[in-house]
Coordinates of C-alpha atoms and ligand atoms in Angstrom, one line a residue:
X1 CA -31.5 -35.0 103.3
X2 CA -33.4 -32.6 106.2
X3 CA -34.1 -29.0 103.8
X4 CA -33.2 -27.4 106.9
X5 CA -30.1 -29.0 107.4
X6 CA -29.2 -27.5 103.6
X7 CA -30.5 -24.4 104.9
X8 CA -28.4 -24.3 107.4
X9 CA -25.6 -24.7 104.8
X10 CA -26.4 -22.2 102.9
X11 CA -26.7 -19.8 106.1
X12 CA -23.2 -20.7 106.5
X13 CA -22.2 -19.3 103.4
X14 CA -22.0 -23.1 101.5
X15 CA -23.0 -23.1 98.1
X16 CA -25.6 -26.1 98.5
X17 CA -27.0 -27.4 94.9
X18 CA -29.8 -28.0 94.4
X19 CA -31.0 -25.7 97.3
X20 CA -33.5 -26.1 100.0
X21 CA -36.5 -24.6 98.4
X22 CA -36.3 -27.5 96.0
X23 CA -35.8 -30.2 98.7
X24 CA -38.4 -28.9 100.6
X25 CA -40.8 -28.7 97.7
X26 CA -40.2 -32.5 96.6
X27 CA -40.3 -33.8 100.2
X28 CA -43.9 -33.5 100.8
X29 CA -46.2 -34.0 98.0
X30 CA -48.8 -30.9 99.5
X31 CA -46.1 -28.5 98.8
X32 CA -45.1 -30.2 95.4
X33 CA -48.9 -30.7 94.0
X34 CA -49.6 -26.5 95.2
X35 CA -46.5 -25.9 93.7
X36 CA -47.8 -27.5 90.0
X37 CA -50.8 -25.5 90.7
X38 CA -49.5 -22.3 91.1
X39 CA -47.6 -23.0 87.9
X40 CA -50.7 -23.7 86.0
X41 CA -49.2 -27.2 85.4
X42 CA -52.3 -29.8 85.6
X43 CA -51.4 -32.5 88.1
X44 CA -54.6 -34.6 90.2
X45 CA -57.2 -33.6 92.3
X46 CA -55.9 -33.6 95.9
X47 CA -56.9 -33.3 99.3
X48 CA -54.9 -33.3 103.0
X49 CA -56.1 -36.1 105.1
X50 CA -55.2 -36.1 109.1
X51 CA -57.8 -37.9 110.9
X52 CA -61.3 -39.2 110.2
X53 CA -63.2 -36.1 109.3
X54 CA -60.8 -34.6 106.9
X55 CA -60.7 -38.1 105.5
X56 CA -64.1 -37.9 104.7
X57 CA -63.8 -34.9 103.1
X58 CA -61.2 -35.6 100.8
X59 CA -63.7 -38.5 100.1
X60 CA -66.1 -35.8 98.8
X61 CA -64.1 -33.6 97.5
X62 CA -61.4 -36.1 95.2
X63 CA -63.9 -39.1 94.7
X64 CA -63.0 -42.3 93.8
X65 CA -60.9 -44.2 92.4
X66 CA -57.8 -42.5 94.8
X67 CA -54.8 -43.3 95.9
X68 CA -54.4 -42.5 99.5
X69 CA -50.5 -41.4 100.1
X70 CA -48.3 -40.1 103.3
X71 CA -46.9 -36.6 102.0
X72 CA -43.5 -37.3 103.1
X73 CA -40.8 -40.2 102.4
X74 CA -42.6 -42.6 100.0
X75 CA -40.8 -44.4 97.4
X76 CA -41.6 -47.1 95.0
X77 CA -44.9 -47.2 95.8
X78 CA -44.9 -47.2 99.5
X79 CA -47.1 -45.2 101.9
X80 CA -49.7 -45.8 99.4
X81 CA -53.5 -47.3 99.3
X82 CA -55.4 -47.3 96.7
X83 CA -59.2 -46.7 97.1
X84 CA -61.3 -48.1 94.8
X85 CA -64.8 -47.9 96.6
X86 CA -65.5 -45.5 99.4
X87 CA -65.9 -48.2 101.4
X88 CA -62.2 -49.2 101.4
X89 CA -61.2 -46.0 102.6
X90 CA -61.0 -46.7 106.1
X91 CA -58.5 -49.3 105.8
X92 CA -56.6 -47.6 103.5
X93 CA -56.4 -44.8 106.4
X94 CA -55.7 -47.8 108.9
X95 CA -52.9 -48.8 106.8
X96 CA -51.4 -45.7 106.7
X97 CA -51.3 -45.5 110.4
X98 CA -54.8 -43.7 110.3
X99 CA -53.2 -40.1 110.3
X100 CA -50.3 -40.4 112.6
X101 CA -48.6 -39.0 109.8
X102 CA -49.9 -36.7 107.2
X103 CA -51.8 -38.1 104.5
X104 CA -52.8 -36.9 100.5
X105 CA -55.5 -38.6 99.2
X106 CA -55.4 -37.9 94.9
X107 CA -57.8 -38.5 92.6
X108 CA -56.5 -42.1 90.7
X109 CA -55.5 -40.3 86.9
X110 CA -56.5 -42.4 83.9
X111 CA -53.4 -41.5 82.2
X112 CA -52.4 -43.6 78.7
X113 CA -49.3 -43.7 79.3
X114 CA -46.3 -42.6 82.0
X115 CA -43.3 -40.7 80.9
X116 CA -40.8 -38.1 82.4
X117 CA -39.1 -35.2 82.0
X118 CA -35.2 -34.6 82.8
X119 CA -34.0 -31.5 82.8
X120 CA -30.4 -29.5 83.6
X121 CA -30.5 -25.9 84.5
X122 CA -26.8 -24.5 85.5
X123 CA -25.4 -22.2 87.8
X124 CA -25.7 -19.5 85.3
X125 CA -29.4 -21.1 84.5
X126 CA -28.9 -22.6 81.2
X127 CA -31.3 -25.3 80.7
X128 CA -31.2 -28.5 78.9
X129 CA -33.7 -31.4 79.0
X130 CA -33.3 -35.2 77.5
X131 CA -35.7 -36.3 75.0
X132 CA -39.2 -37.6 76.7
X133 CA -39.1 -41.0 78.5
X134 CA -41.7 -43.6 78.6
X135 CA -41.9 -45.7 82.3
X136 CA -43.7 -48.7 82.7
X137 CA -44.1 -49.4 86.6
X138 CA -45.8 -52.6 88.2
X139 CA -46.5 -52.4 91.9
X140 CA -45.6 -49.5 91.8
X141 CA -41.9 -50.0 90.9
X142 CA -40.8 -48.3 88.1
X143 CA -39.9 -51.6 85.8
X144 CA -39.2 -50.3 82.0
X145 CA -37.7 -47.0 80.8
X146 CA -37.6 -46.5 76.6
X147 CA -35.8 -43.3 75.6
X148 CA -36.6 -41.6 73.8
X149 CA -40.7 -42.5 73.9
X150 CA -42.4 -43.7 71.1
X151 CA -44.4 -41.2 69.1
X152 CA -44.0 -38.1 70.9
X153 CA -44.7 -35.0 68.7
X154 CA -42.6 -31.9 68.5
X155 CA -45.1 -30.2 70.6
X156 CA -45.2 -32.4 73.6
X157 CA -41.8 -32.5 73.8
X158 CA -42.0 -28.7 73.7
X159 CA -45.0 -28.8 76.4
X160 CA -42.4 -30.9 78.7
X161 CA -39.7 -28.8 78.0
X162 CA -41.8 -25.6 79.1
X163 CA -43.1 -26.7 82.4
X164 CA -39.8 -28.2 83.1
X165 CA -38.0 -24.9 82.8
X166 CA -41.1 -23.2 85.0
X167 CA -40.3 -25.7 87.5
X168 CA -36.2 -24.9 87.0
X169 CA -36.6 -21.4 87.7
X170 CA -39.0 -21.0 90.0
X171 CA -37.0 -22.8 92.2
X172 CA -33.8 -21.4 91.1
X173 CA -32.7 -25.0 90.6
X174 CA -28.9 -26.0 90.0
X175 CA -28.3 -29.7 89.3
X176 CA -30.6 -32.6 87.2
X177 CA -34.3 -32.6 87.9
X178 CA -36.8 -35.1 87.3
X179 CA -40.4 -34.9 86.4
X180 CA -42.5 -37.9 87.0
X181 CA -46.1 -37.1 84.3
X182 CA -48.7 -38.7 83.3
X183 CA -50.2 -38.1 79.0
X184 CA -53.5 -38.0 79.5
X185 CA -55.6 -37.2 76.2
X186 CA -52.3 -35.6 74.7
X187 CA -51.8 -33.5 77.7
X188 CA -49.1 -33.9 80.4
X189 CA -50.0 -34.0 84.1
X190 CA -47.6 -33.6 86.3
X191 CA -47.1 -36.4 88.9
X192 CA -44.0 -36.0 91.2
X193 CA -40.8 -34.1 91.0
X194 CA -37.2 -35.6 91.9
X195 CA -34.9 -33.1 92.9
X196 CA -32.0 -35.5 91.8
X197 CA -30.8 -37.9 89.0
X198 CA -33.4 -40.1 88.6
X199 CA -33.9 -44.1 88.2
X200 CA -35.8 -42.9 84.4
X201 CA -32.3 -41.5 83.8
X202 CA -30.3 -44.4 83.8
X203 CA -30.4 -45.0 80.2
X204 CA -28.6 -42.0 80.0
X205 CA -25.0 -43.4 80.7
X206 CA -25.1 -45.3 77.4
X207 CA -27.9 -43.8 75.1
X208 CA -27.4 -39.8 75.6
X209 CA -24.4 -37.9 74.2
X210 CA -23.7 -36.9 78.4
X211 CA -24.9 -38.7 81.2
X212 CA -27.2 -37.4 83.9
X213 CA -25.1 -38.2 86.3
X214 CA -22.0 -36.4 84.6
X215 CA -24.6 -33.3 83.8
X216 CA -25.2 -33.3 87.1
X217 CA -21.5 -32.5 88.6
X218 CA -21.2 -30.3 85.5
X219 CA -24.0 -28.4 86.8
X220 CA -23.2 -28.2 90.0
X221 CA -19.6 -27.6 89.2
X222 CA -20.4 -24.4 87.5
X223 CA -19.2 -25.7 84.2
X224 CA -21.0 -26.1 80.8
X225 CA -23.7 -28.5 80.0
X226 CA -23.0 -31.3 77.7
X227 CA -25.7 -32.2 74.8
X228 CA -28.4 -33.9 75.9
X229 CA -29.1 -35.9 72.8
X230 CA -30.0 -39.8 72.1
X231 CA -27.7 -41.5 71.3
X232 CA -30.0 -44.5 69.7
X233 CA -33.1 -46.0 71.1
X234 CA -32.1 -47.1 74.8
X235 CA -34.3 -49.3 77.4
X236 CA -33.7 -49.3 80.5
X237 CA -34.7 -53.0 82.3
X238 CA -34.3 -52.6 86.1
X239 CA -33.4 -55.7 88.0
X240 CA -35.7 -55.8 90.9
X241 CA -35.2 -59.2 93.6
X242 CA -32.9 -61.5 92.4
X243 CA -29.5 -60.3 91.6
X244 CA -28.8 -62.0 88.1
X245 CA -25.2 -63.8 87.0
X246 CA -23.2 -61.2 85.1
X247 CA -22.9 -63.5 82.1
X248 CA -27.0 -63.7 81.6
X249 CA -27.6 -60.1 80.6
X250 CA -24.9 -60.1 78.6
X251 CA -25.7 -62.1 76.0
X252 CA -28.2 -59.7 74.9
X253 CA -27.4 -57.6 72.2
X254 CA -26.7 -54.1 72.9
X255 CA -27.0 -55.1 76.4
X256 CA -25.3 -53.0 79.2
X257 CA -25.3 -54.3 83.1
X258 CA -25.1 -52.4 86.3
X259 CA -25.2 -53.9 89.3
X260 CA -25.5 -51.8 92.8
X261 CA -23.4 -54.6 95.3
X262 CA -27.2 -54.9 97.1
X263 CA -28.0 -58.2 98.4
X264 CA -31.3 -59.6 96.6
X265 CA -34.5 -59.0 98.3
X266 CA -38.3 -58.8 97.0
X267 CA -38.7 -55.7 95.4
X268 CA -35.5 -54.2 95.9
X269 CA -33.8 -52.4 93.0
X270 CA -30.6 -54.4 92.4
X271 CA -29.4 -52.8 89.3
X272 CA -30.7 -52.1 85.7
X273 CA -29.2 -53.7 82.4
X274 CA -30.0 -50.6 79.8
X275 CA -29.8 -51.7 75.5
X276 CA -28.9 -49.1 73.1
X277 CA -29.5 -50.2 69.8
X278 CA -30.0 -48.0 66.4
X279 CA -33.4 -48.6 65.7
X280 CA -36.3 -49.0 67.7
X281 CA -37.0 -52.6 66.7
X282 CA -34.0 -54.2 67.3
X283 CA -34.3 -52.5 71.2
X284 CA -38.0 -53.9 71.4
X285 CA -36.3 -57.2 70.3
X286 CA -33.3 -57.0 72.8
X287 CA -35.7 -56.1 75.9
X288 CA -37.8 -59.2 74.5
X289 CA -34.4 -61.4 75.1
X290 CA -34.0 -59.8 78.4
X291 CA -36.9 -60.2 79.8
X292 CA -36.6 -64.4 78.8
X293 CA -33.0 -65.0 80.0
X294 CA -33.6 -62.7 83.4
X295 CA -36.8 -64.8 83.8
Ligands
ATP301 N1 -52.7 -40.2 91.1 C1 -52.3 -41.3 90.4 N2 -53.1 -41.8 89.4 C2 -52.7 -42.9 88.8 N3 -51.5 -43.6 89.0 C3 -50.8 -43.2 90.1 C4 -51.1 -42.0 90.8 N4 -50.2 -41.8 91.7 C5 -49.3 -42.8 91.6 N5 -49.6 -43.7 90.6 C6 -48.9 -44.9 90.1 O1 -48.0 -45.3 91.1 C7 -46.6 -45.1 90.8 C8 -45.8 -44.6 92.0 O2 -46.4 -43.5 92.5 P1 -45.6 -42.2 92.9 O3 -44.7 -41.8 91.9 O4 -46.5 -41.2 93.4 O5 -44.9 -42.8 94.2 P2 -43.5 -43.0 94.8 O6 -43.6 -44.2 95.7 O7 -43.0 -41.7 95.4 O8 -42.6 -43.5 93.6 P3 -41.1 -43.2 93.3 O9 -40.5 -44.5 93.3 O10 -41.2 -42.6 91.9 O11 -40.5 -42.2 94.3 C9 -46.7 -44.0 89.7 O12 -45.6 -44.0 88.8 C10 -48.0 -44.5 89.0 O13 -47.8 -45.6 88.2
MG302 MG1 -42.9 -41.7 91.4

C-alpha cells in the first residue's frame, strides 16, 4: 500500500491504522535502519548504494561479509546478494539491476540465533507484546517459528518489550507490529520492522490466549486488547512449494493446518501447519513427525 495514498486518507479526514509514518518507515529499509538508530536500538552497519562509486564506498565503509539489498519491496529474501569477498560485489550490484533502483548494502550480522518481537499498541496506546519467538529461515524464507523461544531470560524479554514500545510510539502506531531481531551475544539487533501481522505470528491462532490477527481488528477497532499469553509451546511449520493432502498434517499430534487456496510453486508460501502441545518436548517431537510425513 503507497504511504501516500494512506496519507491521503488521512487528509480526508479517514482514520487510517497503522498510519503513513509507519508504512513509510517499513517500506524502505534506509528510513527503517536510521530509524533504529535514532532510537538507540543496535541494528547492522549500513551504507546507500546507487551506482559504482557509492558502491565502493559502502565496500569500505560496511566490509565484508554483506548482504547487498534494494531498500524497497523485498520479501522472502528477494532483492538480495550476499557478498562474501569484495570481489563479488560487482555482480551482486549487476544482479540487482546495478543501481537502477536504490540499493543498502549491511554488514552480514553473526547473530546466534533469529527471533521477533510482536507487539499491540491501541488507539488509546496501550501496549501488549507476545512472548519472544524464535525463526529459523533457509533461503531466506522464514521456515520454523517456536513460541515462545527457548531460554529467553526475563530480561531479554524485557529488552524486546522496551524497544518494541519505542518503536510503538514513536510512530504513534495503532494495529500489530512486527519486529524482525537478531541475539547476538545476549543482545537484540534489530533487523526489519513489519508494520502488519506477521508470518512469525501465525502460531498465534492456536497457542496465544488472542490471536494476532483478532488483536489486530481489536486495535484498530478501538476496543481493548486481549491477553497476549502462551497458550502451550506452539511451532509454527510453513508449507513452502508443494501444497500437501489435508490428511498428512494431520496425523500429527497437536497438529493444526492452514492452507491459503495458492497453487504450489517453488518457494511460495502455501500455508503453515502450527502444533501446540504442553510441553516443549512433545512440540519438538510433533515438528519431528512433521517434517517426515510433509517430506
Ligand atoms: N544483515 C544480515 N545479517 C545476517 N543475516 C541476514 C541479514 N539480513 C538478512 N539476513 C537473513 O536473511 C533473512 C531475510 O532477510 P530480510 O528479513 O532482511 O529480508 P526480507 O526479504 O524482507 O524478508 P521478509 O520475508 O522477512 O520480508 C533474514 O531473516 C536473515 O536470516
Ligand atoms: Mg525479514
Amino acid at each position: 500500500v503507497p504511504a501516500a495514498a494512506v496519507e491521503a486518507l488521512r487528509e480526508a479526514g479517514a482514520a487510517v491504522h497503522p498510519g503513513p509514518e509507519a508504512l513509510a518507515t517499513a517500506q524502505d529499509r534506509l528510513a527503517e535502519k536510521t530509524l533504529f538508530r535514532e532510537l538507540g536500538i543496535p541494528t547492522a552497519a549500513f551504507a546507500t548504494v546507487d551506482d559504482q562509486d557509492s558502491l565502493n564506498a559502502a565496500l569500505a565503509d560496511v566490509g565484508v561479509p554483506a548482504i547487498l539489498k534494494t531498500r524497497r519491496l523485498g520479501y522472502d529474501g528477494k532483492g538480495q546478494a550476499r557478498i562474501d569477498e569484495p570481489r563479488e560485489a560487482h555482480e551482486a550490484f549487476a544482479s540487482l539491476g546495478s543501481g537502477e533502483v536504490p540499493l543498502l548494502l549491511e554488514a552480514r550480522v553473526p547473530f546466534r540465533r533469529e527471533l521477533s518481537l510482536l507487539g499491540v499498541r491501541g488507539v488509546d496506546g496501550e501496549v501488549r507484546t507476545y512472548p519472544l519467538v524464535q525463526n529459523e529461515h533457509r533461503e531466506g524464507i522464514l521456515r520454523l517459528s517456536l513460541a515462545p523461544a527457548a531460554g529467553i531470560d526475563a530480561g531479554l524479554q524485557a529488552a524486546a518489550e522496551a524497544l518494541g514500545g519505542r518503536l510503538l510510539e514513536r510512530l504513534d502506531y495503532v494495529g500489530v507490529l512486527a519486529v524482525e531481531l537478531f541475539e547476538v551475544d545476549g543482545e537484540l539487533w534489530a533487523n526489519e520492522l513489519a508494520p502488519r501481522v506477521h508470518n512469525s505470528g501465525h502460531w498465534t491462532i492456536e497457542g496465544a490466549q488472542t490471536s494476532q490477527f483478532e488483536n489486530h481488528l481489536r486495535a484498530v477497532l478501538g476496543l481493548p486488547l486481549g491477553s497476549t499469553a502462551a497458550r502451550g509451546h506452539a511451532a509454527m511449520v510453513n508449507l513452502i512449494g508443494d501444497v500437501p493432502g489435508r490428511e498428512t498434517p494431520l496425523g500429527v499430534d497437536g497438529a493444526h493446518l492452514h492452507l491459503y487456496g495458492k497453487t504450489g510453486r517453488a518457494g511460495r508460501k502455501v500455508g503453515h501447519v502450527t502444533v501446540v502441545c504442553d510441553d516443549a518436548a512433545a512440540t519438538a517431537a510433533s515438528v519431528e513427525r512433521l517434517r517426515d510425513v510433509l517430506g
